[in-house]
Structure formats: C-alpha cells, structure tokens
Tab-separated table of C-alpha atoms in Angstrom:
chain	number	residue	atom	x	y	z
I	27	MET	CA	115.004	91.453	97.930
I	28	THR	CA	117.195	93.286	95.417
I	29	GLU	CA	119.793	95.417	97.185
I	30	SER	CA	119.834	99.163	96.625
I	31	PRO	CA	122.942	100.677	95.016
I	32	ALA	CA	125.618	101.970	97.385
I	33	LYS	CA	124.368	105.173	98.956
I	34	ASN	CA	127.632	106.808	100.028
I	35	SER	CA	129.338	107.180	96.650
I	36	LEU	CA	129.657	110.696	95.194
I	37	TRP	CA	129.771	111.449	91.469
I	38	SER	CA	131.359	114.731	90.426
I	39	ALA	CA	128.880	116.209	87.963
I	40	PRO	CA	130.856	117.498	84.965
I	41	VAL	CA	130.626	121.193	84.138
I	42	ALA	CA	129.974	121.933	80.459
I	43	SER	CA	132.964	123.670	78.857
I	44	GLY	CA	130.716	125.139	76.156
I	45	PRO	CA	127.511	124.494	74.226
I	46	VAL	CA	126.828	120.783	73.825
I	47	ASP	CA	126.411	119.366	70.326
I	48	ALA	CA	125.495	115.695	70.443
I	49	THR	CA	123.214	112.906	69.340
I	50	VAL	CA	122.044	110.770	72.269
I	51	THR	CA	120.288	107.445	71.724
I	52	VAL	CA	117.923	106.973	74.651
I	53	PRO	CA	116.945	103.425	75.708
I	54	GLY	CA	113.366	102.163	75.463
I	55	SER	CA	110.420	103.390	77.502
I	56	LYS	CA	110.009	101.838	80.930
I	57	SER	CA	106.272	102.529	80.886
I	58	VAL	CA	105.783	100.834	77.517
I	59	THR	CA	108.108	97.936	78.353
I	60	ASN	CA	106.376	97.060	81.625
I	61	ARG	CA	102.857	97.430	80.221
I	62	GLY	CA	103.924	95.351	77.226
I	63	LEU	CA	105.274	92.618	79.490
I	64	VAL	CA	102.022	92.394	81.458
I	65	LEU	CA	99.798	92.313	78.368
I	66	ALA	CA	102.017	89.723	76.676
I	67	ALA	CA	101.988	87.551	79.810
I	68	LEU	CA	98.170	87.583	79.781
I	69	ALA	CA	97.823	86.982	76.026
I	70	ALA	CA	96.471	83.841	74.397
I	71	GLU	CA	99.575	83.388	72.237
I	72	PRO	CA	103.282	84.227	72.341
I	73	GLY	CA	104.453	87.740	71.531
I	74	TRP	CA	107.589	89.854	71.122
I	75	LEU	CA	108.922	92.993	72.758
I	76	ARG	CA	111.655	94.533	70.616
I	77	ARG	CA	114.091	97.160	71.912
I	78	PRO	CA	112.813	96.708	75.490
I	79	LEU	CA	114.363	98.743	78.262
I	80	ARG	CA	116.756	96.723	80.418
I	81	SER	CA	116.751	98.511	83.754
I	82	ARG	CA	116.092	97.639	87.356
I	83	ASP	CA	112.339	98.269	87.087
I	84	THR	CA	111.838	96.258	83.902
I	85	LEU	CA	114.043	93.365	85.023
I	86	LEU	CA	112.077	93.204	88.272
I	87	MET	CA	108.870	93.001	86.220
I	88	ALA	CA	110.268	90.250	83.997
I	89	GLU	CA	111.554	88.221	86.956
I	90	ALA	CA	108.209	88.555	88.742
I	91	LEU	CA	106.316	87.228	85.718
I	92	ARG	CA	108.812	84.384	85.367
I	93	ALA	CA	108.212	83.511	89.034
I	94	MET	CA	104.512	83.119	88.197
I	95	GLY	CA	105.258	80.801	85.279
I	96	VAL	CA	105.565	83.104	82.258
I	97	GLY	CA	108.302	82.256	79.771
I	98	ILE	CA	110.492	85.229	78.801
I	99	GLU	CA	113.346	84.502	76.418
I	100	GLU	CA	115.943	87.190	75.692
I	101	THR	CA	117.554	87.225	72.270
I	102	LEU	CA	118.955	89.426	69.526
I	103	SER	CA	116.572	90.093	66.666
I	104	SER	CA	115.987	91.908	63.422
I	105	SER	CA	112.440	92.663	62.370
I	106	SER	CA	110.480	95.151	60.325
I	107	SER	CA	107.120	93.617	61.124
I	108	LEU	CA	105.370	96.839	62.032
I	109	ALA	CA	103.969	98.447	58.902
I	110	GLY	CA	105.616	101.782	58.355
I	111	GLY	CA	107.589	101.447	61.570
I	112	PRO	CA	111.327	101.426	62.104
I	113	GLU	CA	113.294	98.252	61.678
I	114	ALA	CA	113.772	96.819	65.148
I	115	THR	CA	117.283	95.503	65.555
I	116	GLY	CA	119.002	94.590	68.773
I	117	GLU	CA	117.640	92.917	71.866
I	118	ALA	CA	114.189	91.343	71.889
I	119	TRP	CA	112.184	89.463	74.477
I	120	ARG	CA	109.895	86.637	73.431
I	121	ILE	CA	107.066	86.241	75.932
I	122	ILE	CA	105.413	82.837	76.145
I	123	PRO	CA	102.246	82.900	78.279
I	124	SER	CA	101.347	79.866	80.348
I	125	GLY	CA	99.120	78.989	83.241
I	126	LEU	CA	99.978	81.445	86.005
I	127	HIS	CA	100.788	79.715	89.263
I	128	GLY	CA	101.995	80.078	92.809
I	129	PRO	CA	103.523	79.816	95.247
I	130	ALA	CA	105.709	82.652	94.064
I	131	THR	CA	107.547	85.611	95.541
I	132	VAL	CA	107.696	88.967	93.783
I	133	ASP	CA	110.403	91.534	94.574
I	134	VAL	CA	108.974	94.898	93.500
I	135	GLY	CA	112.116	96.856	94.415
I	136	ASN	CA	110.763	100.401	94.486
I	137	ALA	CA	108.969	100.125	91.142
I	138	GLY	CA	105.454	101.530	91.174
I	139	THR	CA	104.518	99.638	88.019
I	140	VAL	CA	105.557	96.289	89.516
I	141	MET	CA	103.923	96.794	92.900
I	142	ARG	CA	100.658	98.008	91.345
I	143	PHE	CA	100.333	96.215	88.000
I	144	LEU	CA	101.096	92.694	89.239
I	145	PRO	CA	98.672	92.125	92.157
I	146	PRO	CA	95.738	91.964	89.667
I	147	VAL	CA	97.775	89.485	87.588
I	148	ALA	CA	98.446	87.452	90.728
I	149	THR	CA	94.713	87.022	91.348
I	150	LEU	CA	94.681	84.956	88.137
I	151	ALA	CA	97.462	82.654	89.372
I	152	ASP	CA	96.749	79.272	90.879
I	153	GLY	CA	98.257	79.721	94.334
I	154	PRO	CA	99.637	82.403	96.666
I	155	VAL	CA	101.929	85.183	95.447
I	156	ARG	CA	103.860	87.179	98.042
I	157	PHE	CA	104.890	90.773	97.277
I	158	ASP	CA	107.825	92.457	99.005
I	159	GLY	CA	110.297	95.194	98.125
I	160	ASP	CA	112.651	97.941	99.221
I	161	PRO	CA	111.862	99.734	102.510
I	162	ARG	CA	110.514	102.772	100.619
I	163	SER	CA	108.004	100.530	98.817
I	164	TYR	CA	106.285	99.940	102.179
I	165	GLU	CA	105.491	103.669	102.342
I	166	ARG	CA	104.075	104.054	98.843
I	167	PRO	CA	100.295	103.939	98.454
I	168	LEU	CA	98.823	100.636	97.323
I	169	HIS	CA	95.435	100.749	99.047
I	170	GLY	CA	93.624	101.686	95.837
I	171	VAL	CA	94.650	98.419	94.181
I	172	ILE	CA	94.215	96.255	97.291
I	173	ASP	CA	90.751	97.583	98.157
I	174	ALA	CA	89.568	97.388	94.559
I	175	LEU	CA	90.712	93.797	94.104
I	176	ARG	CA	88.877	92.763	97.262
I	177	VAL	CA	85.677	94.311	95.920
I	178	LEU	CA	86.229	92.395	92.684
I	179	GLY	CA	86.529	89.087	94.554
I	180	ALA	CA	90.217	88.697	95.508
I	181	ARG	CA	91.637	87.475	98.817
I	182	ILE	CA	94.638	89.520	99.965
I	183	ASP	CA	96.550	89.423	103.259
I	184	ASP	CA	98.174	92.772	104.077
I	185	ASP	CA	97.521	92.939	107.840
I	186	GLY	CA	95.335	95.989	107.220
I	187	ARG	CA	98.220	98.199	106.069
I	188	GLY	CA	96.993	98.910	102.549
I	189	ALA	CA	100.663	98.569	101.601
I	190	LEU	CA	103.485	96.073	101.177
I	191	PRO	CA	104.409	93.443	102.162
I	192	MET	CA	101.351	91.376	101.284
I	193	THR	CA	100.194	88.078	99.824
I	194	VAL	CA	97.646	87.692	97.025
I	195	HIS	CA	95.903	84.318	97.170
I	196	GLY	CA	95.282	83.583	93.531
I	197	SER	CA	92.470	81.208	92.630
I	198	GLY	CA	93.072	81.029	88.885
I	199	ALA	CA	90.289	83.501	88.095
I	200	LEU	CA	88.648	86.699	89.320
I	201	ASP	CA	85.028	87.767	89.019
I	202	GLY	CA	85.664	91.409	88.187
I	203	GLY	CA	82.812	93.852	87.605
I	204	PRO	CA	82.227	97.410	88.835
I	205	VAL	CA	84.481	99.082	91.398
I	206	GLU	CA	84.986	102.600	92.745
I	207	ILE	CA	88.450	103.870	93.669
I	208	ASP	CA	90.181	107.116	94.556
I	209	ALA	CA	93.210	107.139	92.259
I	210	SER	CA	94.222	110.741	92.971
I	211	SER	CA	97.473	109.565	94.596
I	212	SER	CA	98.493	107.502	91.537
I	213	SER	CA	97.054	106.959	88.076
I	214	GLN	CA	98.710	103.536	88.255
I	215	PHE	CA	95.756	102.343	90.350
I	216	VAL	CA	93.538	102.705	87.278
I	217	SER	CA	96.078	101.254	84.856
I	218	ALA	CA	96.669	98.273	87.147
I	219	LEU	CA	93.020	97.232	87.041
I	220	LEU	CA	92.587	97.896	83.330
I	221	LEU	CA	95.612	95.854	82.219
I	222	SER	CA	94.361	92.567	83.688
I	223	ALA	CA	90.648	93.271	83.172
I	224	PRO	CA	90.221	91.379	79.865
I	225	ARG	CA	91.034	88.196	81.795
I	226	PHE	CA	88.487	88.862	84.548
I	227	ASN	CA	85.225	86.902	84.170
I	228	LEU	CA	83.149	90.094	83.958
I	229	GLY	CA	85.845	92.486	82.813
I	230	VAL	CA	85.908	95.650	84.887
I	231	GLU	CA	84.259	99.029	85.295
I	232	VAL	CA	86.601	101.386	87.141
I	233	ARG	CA	85.036	104.573	88.489
I	234	HIS	CA	87.403	107.205	89.896
I	235	THR	CA	85.719	109.053	92.756
I	236	GLY	CA	88.443	111.355	94.083
I	237	PRO	CA	90.022	114.679	93.075
I	238	VAL	CA	91.566	115.279	89.670
I	239	LEU	CA	93.549	112.314	88.382
I	240	PRO	CA	97.268	112.941	87.870
I	241	SER	CA	99.332	111.604	84.962
I	242	MET	CA	96.457	111.059	82.539
I	243	PRO	CA	98.847	110.366	79.626
I	244	HIS	CA	99.844	107.150	81.366
I	245	ILE	CA	96.213	106.008	81.492
I	246	ARG	CA	95.857	106.860	77.807
I	247	MET	CA	98.978	104.779	77.155
I	248	THR	CA	97.388	101.835	78.990
I	249	VAL	CA	94.175	102.171	76.981
I	250	ASP	CA	96.002	102.414	73.646
I	251	MET	CA	98.098	99.343	74.389
I	252	LEU	CA	95.046	97.360	75.527
I	253	ARG	CA	93.214	98.209	72.322
I	254	SER	CA	96.232	97.245	70.230
I	255	ALA	CA	96.166	93.852	71.969
I	256	GLY	CA	92.524	93.350	70.989
I	257	ALA	CA	90.711	94.530	74.120
I	258	GLN	CA	87.497	96.541	74.013
I	259	VAL	CA	87.876	99.627	76.204
I	260	ASP	CA	85.344	102.407	76.753
I	261	THR	CA	86.806	105.646	78.108
I	262	PRO	CA	85.683	109.201	78.890
I	263	GLU	CA	87.483	110.348	75.731
I	264	SER	CA	85.526	107.875	73.584
I	265	GLY	CA	82.139	109.159	74.712
I	266	GLY	CA	81.834	107.330	78.014
I	267	GLU	CA	81.077	108.753	81.432
I	268	PRO	CA	83.619	111.095	83.004
I	269	ASN	CA	86.161	109.254	85.189
I	270	VAL	CA	84.846	105.816	84.162
I	271	TRP	CA	86.750	103.145	82.225
I	272	ARG	CA	85.191	99.863	81.098
I	273	VAL	CA	87.051	96.837	79.765
I	274	SER	CA	85.133	93.843	78.389
I	275	PRO	CA	86.306	90.272	78.988
I	276	SER	CA	88.193	88.899	75.990
I	277	ALA	CA	91.301	87.090	74.851
I	278	LEU	CA	94.396	89.226	74.288
I	279	LEU	CA	96.513	88.985	71.152
I	280	GLY	CA	100.197	88.207	71.202
I	281	ARG	CA	101.826	91.289	69.663
I	282	ASP	CA	105.093	92.128	67.967
I	283	LEU	CA	105.824	95.437	69.658
I	284	VAL	CA	108.708	97.831	69.065
I	285	VAL	CA	109.268	99.851	72.243
I	286	GLU	CA	109.613	103.625	71.770
I	287	PRO	CA	112.549	105.523	73.296
I	288	ASP	CA	111.794	106.696	76.837
I	289	LEU	CA	111.003	110.372	76.261
I	290	SER	CA	111.043	111.234	79.967
I	291	ASN	CA	114.571	109.837	80.149
I	292	ALA	CA	115.500	112.125	77.255
I	293	GLN	CA	114.767	115.071	79.557
I	294	PRO	CA	118.234	115.618	81.071
I	295	PHE	CA	119.842	115.591	77.625
I	296	LEU	CA	117.356	118.107	76.216
I	297	ALA	CA	117.874	120.154	79.376
I	298	ALA	CA	121.612	120.125	78.662
I	299	ALA	CA	120.974	121.844	75.321
I	300	LEU	CA	118.856	124.466	77.083
I	301	VAL	CA	121.335	125.037	79.927
I	302	THR	CA	124.413	125.284	77.689
I	303	GLY	CA	122.835	126.984	74.673
I	304	GLY	CA	123.726	123.917	72.624
I	305	ARG	CA	122.026	121.304	70.497
I	306	VAL	CA	120.992	117.708	71.207
I	307	THR	CA	119.287	115.231	68.868
I	308	ILE	CA	117.275	112.276	70.206
I	309	PRO	CA	116.862	109.672	67.421
I	310	ASP	CA	113.546	107.885	66.778
I	311	TRP	CA	111.398	110.429	68.643
I	312	PRO	CA	107.858	109.321	67.684
I	313	GLU	CA	105.563	111.606	65.726
I	314	ARG	CA	102.619	110.436	67.832
I	315	THR	CA	102.870	109.043	71.337
I	316	THR	CA	101.071	108.824	74.671
I	317	GLN	CA	104.324	109.241	76.610
I	318	PRO	CA	104.268	112.224	79.014
I	319	GLY	CA	107.814	113.128	77.973
I	320	ASP	CA	106.541	114.413	74.630
I	321	ALA	CA	105.385	117.529	76.527
I	322	LEU	CA	109.055	118.522	76.866
I	323	ARG	CA	108.955	119.912	73.333
I	324	ASP	CA	106.538	122.652	74.393
I	325	ILE	CA	107.811	123.120	77.957
I	326	PHE	CA	111.479	123.596	77.120
I	327	THR	CA	110.607	125.745	74.104
I	328	ALA	CA	108.676	128.034	76.453
I	329	MET	CA	111.770	128.158	78.675
I	330	GLY	CA	113.960	129.486	75.878
I	331	GLY	CA	114.764	126.793	73.313
I	332	SER	CA	113.508	125.585	69.964
I	333	CYS	CA	112.957	122.147	68.493
I	334	GLU	CA	112.517	120.410	65.172
I	335	LEU	CA	110.985	116.961	64.680
I	336	THR	CA	112.202	115.147	61.569
I	337	GLU	CA	112.439	111.546	60.380
I	338	GLU	CA	115.783	111.313	62.165
I	339	GLY	CA	114.321	112.337	65.518
I	340	LEU	CA	113.947	115.437	67.691
I	341	THR	CA	116.628	118.123	67.619
I	342	PHE	CA	116.427	120.613	70.496
I	343	THR	CA	118.468	123.814	70.489
I	344	GLY	CA	119.005	126.098	73.449
I	345	GLY	CA	118.622	129.823	72.911
I	346	GLY	CA	121.352	130.929	75.295
I	347	THR	CA	118.961	132.209	77.973
I	348	ILE	CA	116.668	130.196	80.253
I	349	HIS	CA	113.296	131.728	81.100
I	350	GLY	CA	111.155	130.935	84.118
I	351	ILE	CA	107.792	129.263	83.614
I	352	ASP	CA	104.418	129.122	85.364
I	353	ILE	CA	102.901	125.766	84.488
I	354	ASP	CA	100.535	123.044	85.658
I	355	LEU	CA	102.436	119.738	85.460
I	356	GLY	CA	99.604	117.574	86.795
I	357	GLU	CA	99.513	115.368	83.703
I	358	VAL	CA	103.306	115.084	83.422
I	359	GLY	CA	104.465	115.124	87.026
I	360	GLU	CA	107.456	112.850	86.444
I	361	LEU	CA	109.084	115.701	84.502
I	362	THR	CA	109.056	117.998	87.554
I	363	PRO	CA	112.580	117.282	88.922
I	364	GLY	CA	114.256	118.063	85.602
I	365	ILE	CA	112.154	121.177	85.049
I	366	ALA	CA	112.934	122.347	88.586
I	367	ALA	CA	116.658	121.919	87.918
I	368	VAL	CA	116.450	124.052	84.771
I	369	ALA	CA	114.237	126.607	86.534
I	370	ALA	CA	116.878	127.030	89.254
I	371	LEU	CA	119.202	128.310	86.497
I	372	ALA	CA	116.655	130.586	84.807
I	373	ASP	CA	116.490	134.379	84.575
I	374	SER	CA	113.117	134.687	86.324
I	375	GLU	CA	110.825	132.964	88.792
I	376	SER	CA	109.044	129.685	88.052
I	377	VAL	CA	105.913	128.196	89.601
I	378	LEU	CA	105.324	124.467	89.107
I	379	ARG	CA	101.744	123.493	89.981
I	380	GLY	CA	99.498	120.423	90.092
I	381	VAL	CA	102.094	117.978	91.431
I	382	GLY	CA	101.218	117.452	95.081
I	383	HIS	CA	101.089	113.699	94.363
I	384	LEU	CA	104.886	113.720	93.917
I	385	ARG	CA	105.170	113.566	97.696
I	386	LEU	CA	104.251	109.863	97.322
I	387	HIS	CA	106.721	108.892	94.584
I	388	GLU	CA	110.109	107.151	94.932
I	389	THR	CA	110.767	109.799	97.562
I	390	ASP	CA	108.912	112.976	98.560
I	391	ARG	CA	110.137	114.720	95.432
I	392	LEU	CA	108.883	118.174	96.402
I	393	ALA	CA	110.636	118.162	99.780
I	394	ALA	CA	113.778	116.646	98.263
I	395	LEU	CA	114.042	119.182	95.436
I	396	THR	CA	113.460	122.055	97.844
I	397	LYS	CA	116.138	120.869	100.267
I	398	GLU	CA	118.783	119.945	97.692
I	399	ILE	CA	118.505	123.050	95.493
I	400	ASN	CA	118.409	125.316	98.544
I	401	GLU	CA	121.530	123.695	99.982
I	402	LEU	CA	123.307	124.722	96.767
I	403	GLY	CA	122.245	128.319	97.413
I	404	GLY	CA	118.852	128.276	95.711
I	405	ASP	CA	115.526	129.744	96.801
I	406	VAL	CA	112.827	127.083	96.447
I	407	THR	CA	109.668	126.903	98.537
I	408	GLU	CA	106.999	124.233	98.597
I	409	THR	CA	103.420	125.189	97.858
I	410	ALA	CA	100.312	123.121	98.518
I	411	ASP	CA	100.612	121.458	95.121
I	412	GLY	CA	104.066	122.234	93.807
I	413	LEU	CA	107.140	124.456	93.952
I	414	ARG	CA	108.024	128.148	93.661
I	415	ILE	CA	111.575	128.626	92.366
I	416	ARG	CA	113.347	131.997	92.539
I	417	PRO	CA	116.714	131.721	90.792
I	418	ARG	CA	119.800	132.699	92.761
I	419	PRO	CA	123.519	132.148	92.141
I	420	LEU	CA	124.268	128.537	93.030
I	421	HIS	CA	127.417	126.960	94.425
I	422	GLY	CA	128.841	123.472	94.651
I	423	GLY	CA	127.920	120.868	97.225
I	424	VAL	CA	126.475	117.406	97.647
I	425	PHE	CA	123.154	116.793	95.877
I	426	HIS	CA	121.407	113.912	97.651
I	427	THR	CA	119.161	111.615	95.597
I	428	TYR	CA	117.171	109.557	98.136
I	429	ASP	CA	117.398	106.503	95.835
I	430	ASP	CA	115.367	108.481	93.268
I	431	HIS	CA	116.593	108.319	89.672
I	432	ARG	CA	115.001	111.627	88.661
I	433	LEU	CA	116.668	113.458	91.559
I	434	ALA	CA	119.999	112.093	90.342
I	435	THR	CA	119.566	113.377	86.781
I	436	ALA	CA	118.324	116.736	88.118
I	437	GLY	CA	121.574	117.080	90.035
I	438	ALA	CA	123.526	116.326	86.871
I	439	VAL	CA	121.673	119.079	84.988
I	440	ILE	CA	122.502	121.673	87.661
I	441	GLY	CA	126.108	120.484	87.630
I	442	LEU	CA	126.454	121.494	83.981
I	443	ALA	CA	126.375	125.151	85.028
I	444	VAL	CA	127.575	124.989	88.650
I	445	ASP	CA	131.094	123.859	89.493
I	446	GLY	CA	131.551	121.435	92.371
I	447	VAL	CA	128.182	119.645	92.391
I	448	GLN	CA	128.564	116.089	93.647
I	449	VAL	CA	125.608	113.776	93.073
I	450	GLU	CA	125.179	111.104	95.707
I	451	ASN	CA	124.469	107.583	94.413
I	452	ILE	CA	124.324	108.305	90.682
I	453	ALA	CA	123.907	104.528	90.267
I	454	THR	CA	120.245	104.913	91.222
I	455	THR	CA	119.662	106.101	87.638
I	456	GLY	CA	119.857	102.390	86.740
I	457	LYS	CA	116.223	102.150	87.837
I	458	THR	CA	115.132	103.379	84.393
I	459	LEU	CA	118.229	104.713	82.576
I	460	PRO	CA	121.163	102.288	82.611
I	461	ASP	CA	124.624	103.677	81.920
I	462	PHE	CA	123.531	107.278	82.530
I	463	PRO	CA	127.042	108.496	83.550
I	464	GLU	CA	128.487	107.073	80.320
I	465	LEU	CA	125.722	108.624	78.190
I	466	TRP	CA	126.266	111.966	79.962
I	467	ALA	CA	130.010	111.887	79.412
I	468	GLY	CA	129.484	110.950	75.774
I	469	MET	CA	127.163	113.895	75.254
I	470	LEU	CA	129.812	116.213	76.694
I	471	GLY	CA	132.558	114.656	74.587
I	472	ASP	CA	134.457	113.492	77.663
C-alpha cells in the first residue's frame, strides 16, 4: 500500500502581513480527472485527458486502471480541439482501453473515488481484483456499492464487513438491471454504479431509498460526463422518477477532455482574500460547471466579499470584515472545513447545517474541526447535522489534520490571521492539491 506522509512534521502557517493581491493557478479537478479516467478506460476507443490533476488520489486511480490492463500514457500536449474552449497546453494523458483483466491488486489509499468507482469496473475484468488501502479506508462506508453489485450479479469477498479489504471476482461481464441502495452516507455510491453502467448487459436502474442525498452536484457531474461520452441517462431532473437514475447499455466514446480547475481547491485562496481584505484571481474559472466549488462565489460573497467572473477567470475581493453565515451545505459538504475556518474569524455566529455525512469522510470532519478550532481558543459545538461556530479571539497552537487535506488547508486559512498556528502534516494536501505550501507562499509573496 502507498505510505501516508510523515505525521509528525509541523508547518508554521504564515501570517499575512497585509491584504493579499495575487493570481493563483489551481490544478485540475480531482473529481473530473477520476471520472474521466474511468469513462475513458471503459470506452470503445482511445481518448485524451488534458490538464489532468496529478495528485495522490488521481495517481492511485491511474495505477489501479493500469493494473487491470488499461493503457495510460503521460505526455506533453497542445490542443484546441474543444470548440470554443481554452487551448489545452501542458500535461495530457492518453487512455487506451483494452480487455480488463485480473489478477490485479488495487491500492485505494484513502480515496473515496477509487474505492467506490472501481469495484463496478472490476466486475467487468476477467479475473479477481483485490482492493486494499490505508487503515482509514477500512472505516469508510462501502456497503452501498458492495451490496448493489451483488444484487446486479457480482461475486465479492469482503468477509461480511461491507468495507475494505475485499476481492471482486470479475467474470468479464455483469448483468446489471434494477437495484435499490441507501446512498445517504455518500453520493459516490450512485456515481459508482452509473459510471460503469453502460457496459453492463442490462445497464442499470439505481433507486435511492434513504434520507436526502448529499453532494448532488457530484451526481450531476457524473451524469453530464456520461452523456458527453455518449451514454443515455434518465434522471429526476430530466423528467424521471425522484431519486431514480437509469443508464442504458451502450458503447462509450473516447473523448478529448480538458479538465477544469478544481474549484474546491481554490477555496483556501479565495478565503485568503476574504480573511485579509485582499484580492485573488483564479484563472480559467468556468462560466458553467457542475463542480460544488462554484458555490463559493455566493457563500463567500454572503460572508463579506465580492466577486467578478470574466474571461480571465474569477476575481474575489474581501471587504475587510467577515460576517457569520447560517447555511445548509448538504450539496457542497466538502467546502465545510474551509468555511468553518473563515467563520471562526468572523464578526458573528455561524451555523453550518446539512453535513452530518462528513463524519464518514477522510476523517470525522465535524469532530476534528470542533476539536482543532477549540484548542486554538475557539467556540465550536457539533450539532446533529453540522457545526455552530461562535467567534472568539484565537491563539497559536498545533492544528492537527488527521491525514485530511481539507483540514490542512483550513489550518492554513486560520494561520493567516492568527500568529503561531502550526499545521501538522501539511504534506497531506498532496491528496488533491500538490505543492500547496509553495502555492500558498507564492500568493503571500514570500
């Protein structure tokens, strides 16, 4: 398995000496990169991913697909193949599908997309595929995918845990058909089944039977990317039944896809503008996107800033004062750590709701945020489905990250305004945002 970064190192979060004024180029979207890899691996012809994110999660996905026989060639490229789109220069991955096969071993690390998106792919392999990962991956819910695949005809050995480690015994095909799941603990359960469904003999009909689904933008992203690859998808938004998604069996097209910047990874840099009363521009911010991070425009504006979207990108300007916010983040839960960090520096109370599912992410994010902000002098309490944050003067101290990249960037945001914050294991940001310390220092002009 891939080793975790060193856990004992401390990074002194730099304090901003004044308002920031910077342009920060954010790497590609992890969510788009990993969905694009899966769809390209299942396509009937070769395809390209241009400007992919190179991070721990995406490299784990690429290596897993290679282990099952998919060709992935990394190269430099220049292309303007997308009509009206930006010219894609820089790194590109050429994905060459082939007959999926086992035996193979997949290291998922602690990547939810790898541990959930690839078991359905493995059912299409000819031979066994073993899944293993970091210790935390054993605790993350996977039962929705495992149980659903069994209903659809797969054979999986997990010793009854509903979690990793496990082995998927691929037979080269899967029947597919209708299945009911409770995906309230992760929208990735739905996306996982939909992504491979065109290759199932009967396609799939996924019916969510539990409480309200979190992170719906990620399901919409999955649907949009499937349709762009030639799949027929019926959704609740397109006139179908509520909480039901249907994908018909079909071949998938090999695409030439330019990966958008990761808008959720732009969050700490936009937060820096808000915290310091400065200005940050993120180039290539898309005019239309299914990424949850696009909600930051409205959220951070409500907390005291302003933004302008132009052809160059998104420019966000802090107003000099941070306001508290009462907001349901159920659809954009991954933004919670960064919003909590800003809220701890606000002039009034904040209530973050609809994110109880964050207890099952890379770490229990609600418990971790509560403990770490409070140990810096804050006043955060957990609610049934979120956090209540009452701002208080903060002081320096160690901000633990629990191998969670979004905890690490939250600590960096607080450190802009609070002297003496030391973030433990800042290297964990490499999960989705390589070179974060260098990008942060560049933004601050250090």
